[in-house]
XYZ file of C-alpha atoms in Angstrom:
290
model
C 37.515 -59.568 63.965
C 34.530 -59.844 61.919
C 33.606 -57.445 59.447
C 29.857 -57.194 60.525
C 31.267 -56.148 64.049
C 32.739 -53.166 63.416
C 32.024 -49.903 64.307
C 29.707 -47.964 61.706
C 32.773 -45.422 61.403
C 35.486 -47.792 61.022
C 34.140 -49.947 58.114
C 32.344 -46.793 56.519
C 35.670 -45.155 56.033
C 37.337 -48.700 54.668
C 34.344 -49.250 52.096
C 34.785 -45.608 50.775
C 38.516 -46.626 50.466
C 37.277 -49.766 48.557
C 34.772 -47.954 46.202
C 37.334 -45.727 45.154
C 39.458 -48.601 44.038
C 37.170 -50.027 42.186
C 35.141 -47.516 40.991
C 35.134 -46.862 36.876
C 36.770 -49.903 36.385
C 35.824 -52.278 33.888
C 34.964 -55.470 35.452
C 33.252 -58.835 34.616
C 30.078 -59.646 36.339
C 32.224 -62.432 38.697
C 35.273 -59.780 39.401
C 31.689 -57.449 40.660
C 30.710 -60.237 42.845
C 34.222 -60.164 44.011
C 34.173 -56.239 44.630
C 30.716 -56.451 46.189
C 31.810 -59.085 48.869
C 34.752 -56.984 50.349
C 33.480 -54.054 50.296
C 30.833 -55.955 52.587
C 33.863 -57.347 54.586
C 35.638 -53.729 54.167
C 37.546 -54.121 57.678
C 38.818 -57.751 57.063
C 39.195 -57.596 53.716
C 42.764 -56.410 53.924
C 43.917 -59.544 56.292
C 42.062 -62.188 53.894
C 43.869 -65.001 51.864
C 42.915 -65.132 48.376
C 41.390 -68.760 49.049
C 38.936 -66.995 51.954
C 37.844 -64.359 49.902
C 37.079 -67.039 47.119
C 35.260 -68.951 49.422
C 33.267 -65.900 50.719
C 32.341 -64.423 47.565
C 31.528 -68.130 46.127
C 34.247 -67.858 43.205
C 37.126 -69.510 42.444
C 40.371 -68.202 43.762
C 42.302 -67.888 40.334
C 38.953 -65.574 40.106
C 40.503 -63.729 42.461
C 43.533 -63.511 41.106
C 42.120 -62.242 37.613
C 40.266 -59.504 39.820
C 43.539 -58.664 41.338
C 45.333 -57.710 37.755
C 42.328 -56.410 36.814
C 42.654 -53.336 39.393
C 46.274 -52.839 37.888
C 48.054 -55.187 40.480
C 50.692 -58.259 39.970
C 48.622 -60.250 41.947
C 46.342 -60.852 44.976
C 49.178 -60.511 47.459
C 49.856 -57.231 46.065
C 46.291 -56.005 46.052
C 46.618 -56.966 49.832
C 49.273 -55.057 50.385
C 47.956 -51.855 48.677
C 44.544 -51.984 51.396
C 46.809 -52.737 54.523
C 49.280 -49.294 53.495
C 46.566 -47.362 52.743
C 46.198 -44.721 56.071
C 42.462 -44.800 57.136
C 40.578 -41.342 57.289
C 40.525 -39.730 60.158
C 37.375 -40.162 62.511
C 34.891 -37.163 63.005
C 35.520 -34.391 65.711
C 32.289 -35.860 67.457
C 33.787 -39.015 67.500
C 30.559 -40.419 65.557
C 30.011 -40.573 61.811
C 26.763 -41.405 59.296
C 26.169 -45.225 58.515
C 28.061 -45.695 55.379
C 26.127 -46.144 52.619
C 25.121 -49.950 51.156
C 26.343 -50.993 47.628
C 22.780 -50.092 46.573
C 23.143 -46.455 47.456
C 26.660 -46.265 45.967
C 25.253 -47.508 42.732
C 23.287 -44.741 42.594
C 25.619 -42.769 43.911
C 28.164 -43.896 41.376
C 25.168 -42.856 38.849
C 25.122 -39.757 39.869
C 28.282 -38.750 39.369
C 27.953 -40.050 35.913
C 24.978 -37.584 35.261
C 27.117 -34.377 36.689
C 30.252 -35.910 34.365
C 27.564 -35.804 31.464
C 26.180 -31.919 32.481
C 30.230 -31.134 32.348
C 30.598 -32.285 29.046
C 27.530 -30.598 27.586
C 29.266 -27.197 28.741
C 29.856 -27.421 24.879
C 26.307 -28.403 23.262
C 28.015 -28.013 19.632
C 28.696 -31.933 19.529
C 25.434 -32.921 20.307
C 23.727 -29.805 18.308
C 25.506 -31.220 15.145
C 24.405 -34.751 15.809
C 20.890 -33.600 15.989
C 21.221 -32.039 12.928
C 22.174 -35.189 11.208
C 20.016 -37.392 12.507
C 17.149 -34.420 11.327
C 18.033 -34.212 7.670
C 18.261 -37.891 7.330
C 15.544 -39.005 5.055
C 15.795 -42.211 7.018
C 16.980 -42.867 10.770
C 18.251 -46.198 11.224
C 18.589 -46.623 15.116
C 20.804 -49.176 16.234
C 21.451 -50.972 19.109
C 22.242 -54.385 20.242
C 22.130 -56.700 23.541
C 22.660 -54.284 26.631
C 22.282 -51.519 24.246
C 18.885 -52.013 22.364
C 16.629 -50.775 25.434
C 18.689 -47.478 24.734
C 18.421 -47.791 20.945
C 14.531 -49.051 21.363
C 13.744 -46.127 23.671
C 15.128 -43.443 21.387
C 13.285 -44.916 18.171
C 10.209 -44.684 19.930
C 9.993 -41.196 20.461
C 12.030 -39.855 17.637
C 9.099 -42.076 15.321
C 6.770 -38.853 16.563
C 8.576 -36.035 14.832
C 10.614 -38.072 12.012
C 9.027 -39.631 9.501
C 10.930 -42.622 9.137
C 12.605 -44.235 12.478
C 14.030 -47.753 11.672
C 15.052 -49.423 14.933
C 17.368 -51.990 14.603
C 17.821 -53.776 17.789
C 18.255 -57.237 16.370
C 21.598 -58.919 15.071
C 21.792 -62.011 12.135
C 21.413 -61.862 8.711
C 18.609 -59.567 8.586
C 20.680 -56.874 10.447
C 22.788 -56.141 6.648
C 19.349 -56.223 4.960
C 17.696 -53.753 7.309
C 20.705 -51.965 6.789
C 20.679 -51.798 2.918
C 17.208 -51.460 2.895
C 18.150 -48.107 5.424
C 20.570 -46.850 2.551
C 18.257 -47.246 -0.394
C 15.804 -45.306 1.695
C 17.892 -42.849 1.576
C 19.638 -42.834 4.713
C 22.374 -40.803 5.809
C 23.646 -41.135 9.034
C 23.181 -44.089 11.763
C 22.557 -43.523 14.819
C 24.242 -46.115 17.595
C 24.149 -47.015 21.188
C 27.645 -48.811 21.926
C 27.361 -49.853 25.291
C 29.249 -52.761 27.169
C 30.145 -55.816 26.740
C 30.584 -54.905 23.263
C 28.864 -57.257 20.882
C 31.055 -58.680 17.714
C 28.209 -58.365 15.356
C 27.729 -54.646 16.180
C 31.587 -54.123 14.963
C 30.366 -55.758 11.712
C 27.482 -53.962 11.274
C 28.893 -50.777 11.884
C 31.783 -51.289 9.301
C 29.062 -52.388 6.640
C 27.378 -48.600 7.328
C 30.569 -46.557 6.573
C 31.181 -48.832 3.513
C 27.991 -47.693 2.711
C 29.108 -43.965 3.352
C 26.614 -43.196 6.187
C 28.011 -41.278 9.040
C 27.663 -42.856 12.395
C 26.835 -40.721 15.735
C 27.706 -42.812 18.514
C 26.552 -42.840 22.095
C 29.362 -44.951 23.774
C 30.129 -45.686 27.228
C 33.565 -43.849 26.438
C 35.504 -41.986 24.157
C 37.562 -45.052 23.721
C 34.667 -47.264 23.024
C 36.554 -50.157 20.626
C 33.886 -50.177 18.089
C 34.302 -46.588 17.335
C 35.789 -44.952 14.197
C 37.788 -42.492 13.676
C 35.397 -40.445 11.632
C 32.640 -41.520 13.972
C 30.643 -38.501 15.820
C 31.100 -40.192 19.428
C 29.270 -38.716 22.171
C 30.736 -40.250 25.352
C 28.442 -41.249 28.445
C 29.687 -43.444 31.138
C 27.740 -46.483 32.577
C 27.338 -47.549 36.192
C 29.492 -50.357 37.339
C 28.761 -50.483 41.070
C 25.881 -53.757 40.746
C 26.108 -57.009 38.551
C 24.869 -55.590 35.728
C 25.754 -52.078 34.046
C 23.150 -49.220 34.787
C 22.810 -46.705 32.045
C 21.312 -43.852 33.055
C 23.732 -41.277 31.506
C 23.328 -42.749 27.665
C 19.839 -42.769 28.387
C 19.418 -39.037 29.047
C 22.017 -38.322 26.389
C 19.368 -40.016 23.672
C 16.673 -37.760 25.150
C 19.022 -34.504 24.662
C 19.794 -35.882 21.084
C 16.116 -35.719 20.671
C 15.548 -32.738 22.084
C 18.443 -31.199 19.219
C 16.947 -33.601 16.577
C 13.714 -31.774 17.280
C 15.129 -28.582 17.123
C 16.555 -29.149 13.412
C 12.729 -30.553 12.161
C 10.656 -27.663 11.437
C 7.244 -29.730 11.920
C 8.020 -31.587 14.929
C 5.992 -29.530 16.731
C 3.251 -29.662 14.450
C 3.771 -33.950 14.271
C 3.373 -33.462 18.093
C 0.504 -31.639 18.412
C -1.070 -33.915 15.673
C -0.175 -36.940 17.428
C -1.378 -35.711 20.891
C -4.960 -34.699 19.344
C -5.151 -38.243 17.887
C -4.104 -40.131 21.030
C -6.940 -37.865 22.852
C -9.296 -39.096 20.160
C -8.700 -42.360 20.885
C -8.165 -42.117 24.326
C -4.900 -43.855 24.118
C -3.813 -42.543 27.902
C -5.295 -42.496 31.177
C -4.222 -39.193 32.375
């Protein structure tokens, strides 16, 4: 039978199965593409051969194999097995049940379960209360953050440049990454600030090991609290990424830097008055529309 002929209940019960597999798992932008096309094909994707599914998700079947040991099986046939044993939910006392929701909505779905993971965690606000505290007494801030993670790292040095006097965003790897760094220490700099989000580059690992050599104290906002750049006597603040499209979505690190600003404020007794300043000059100028 195909897929697209199913009822809405049927396949919305076997694509919730199928996002629960693969959900939080950390998966390469081709295994996605793999997940993506059976949880399209949620009804037949139990039946197909590992050269069909290859063909339907335009990959190569030891692809999906690879995707297949990446869920924690020995192999497609095994993957296979696991979706045909798995009982299917039972049906609604009505006998009807809502569309199920497209991979777009379980993105952001996915997202926010991320954000009520994050609320959980700050429960305890003494983690991030002491990171704000470093990053305030720092006579310099470097910020840094590189590929996937410098929109994180840019957005933070942006508005932290309004209440601390000296933001240095580094958001850029190569040999000018050590000299901003030194340049960072002589300023007086005593903590760095990083956003360590996945695929992990290999220059951020170096750069981060030339900042503790230097004796600054890294905060971390990482994607986990098993994040394989971080240190042991790193200050990690853990905040999970979406998986669910192509490319990672990042809306729980993001509103973890704004919290981290919000406590960075809170240890700067003139950010408020850097604020206010700033506001009365940008009305001066008429910087904004509204």
């Amino acid at each position: 039978m195909n897929g697209d002929q199913v009822t809405a209940g049927t396949g919305g019960r076997a694509s919730g199965r199928l996002q629960q597999l693969f959900e939080g798992r950390r998966l390469t932008p081709t295994q996605r593409r793999i997940a993506h096309c059976m949880v399209r094909r949620a009804t037949d994707a139990p039946f197909l051969s590992s050269v069909e599914l290859a063909e339907l998700a335009g990959v190569s079947q030891p692809s999906v194999t690879r995707f297949a040991v990446a869920l924690g099986f020995d192999g497609y046939p095994a993957l296979r097995r696991h979706l045909r044993d798995v009982p299917a939910a039972p049906a609604p006392a009505d006998g009807r049940a809502a569309p199920p929701p497209n991979e777009y909505q379980q993105a952001v779905l996915a997202e926010v379960e991320n954000l009520r993971h994050l609320a959980e965690l700050l429960a305890d606000p003494e983690p991030v209360e002491q990171a704000g505290r470093l990053l305030a007494v720092s006579p310099a801030l470097p910020v840094l953050g590189l590929r996937a993670a410098s929109a994180q790292a840019r957005g933070f040095a942006y508005f932290a440049a309004k209440v601390h006097p000296d933001v240095r965003l580094l958001d850029e790897s190569g040999s000018m990454l050590a000299d901003r760094l030194d340049a960072a220490v002589r300023a007086g700099a005593s903590v760095l600030l990083c956003f360590a989000l996945p695929r992990h580059p290999r220059e951020l690992a170096g750069a981060l090991e030339q900042a503790r050599g230097a004796g600054l104290r890294v905060v971390m906002v990482a994607d986990s609290a098993f994040a394989p750049v971080a240190g042991p006597d790193d200050l990690l603040l853990p905040a999970a990424v979406g998986t669910g499209l192509a490319f990672d979505t990042a809306c729980a690190p993001m509103l973890l830097g704004r919290v981290l600003l919000e406590a960075m404020c809170d240890g700067l007794p003139e950010a408020q008055a850097r604020l206010e300043e700033f506001d009365a000059r940008a009305a001066a100028r008429g910087l904004f529309l509204d």
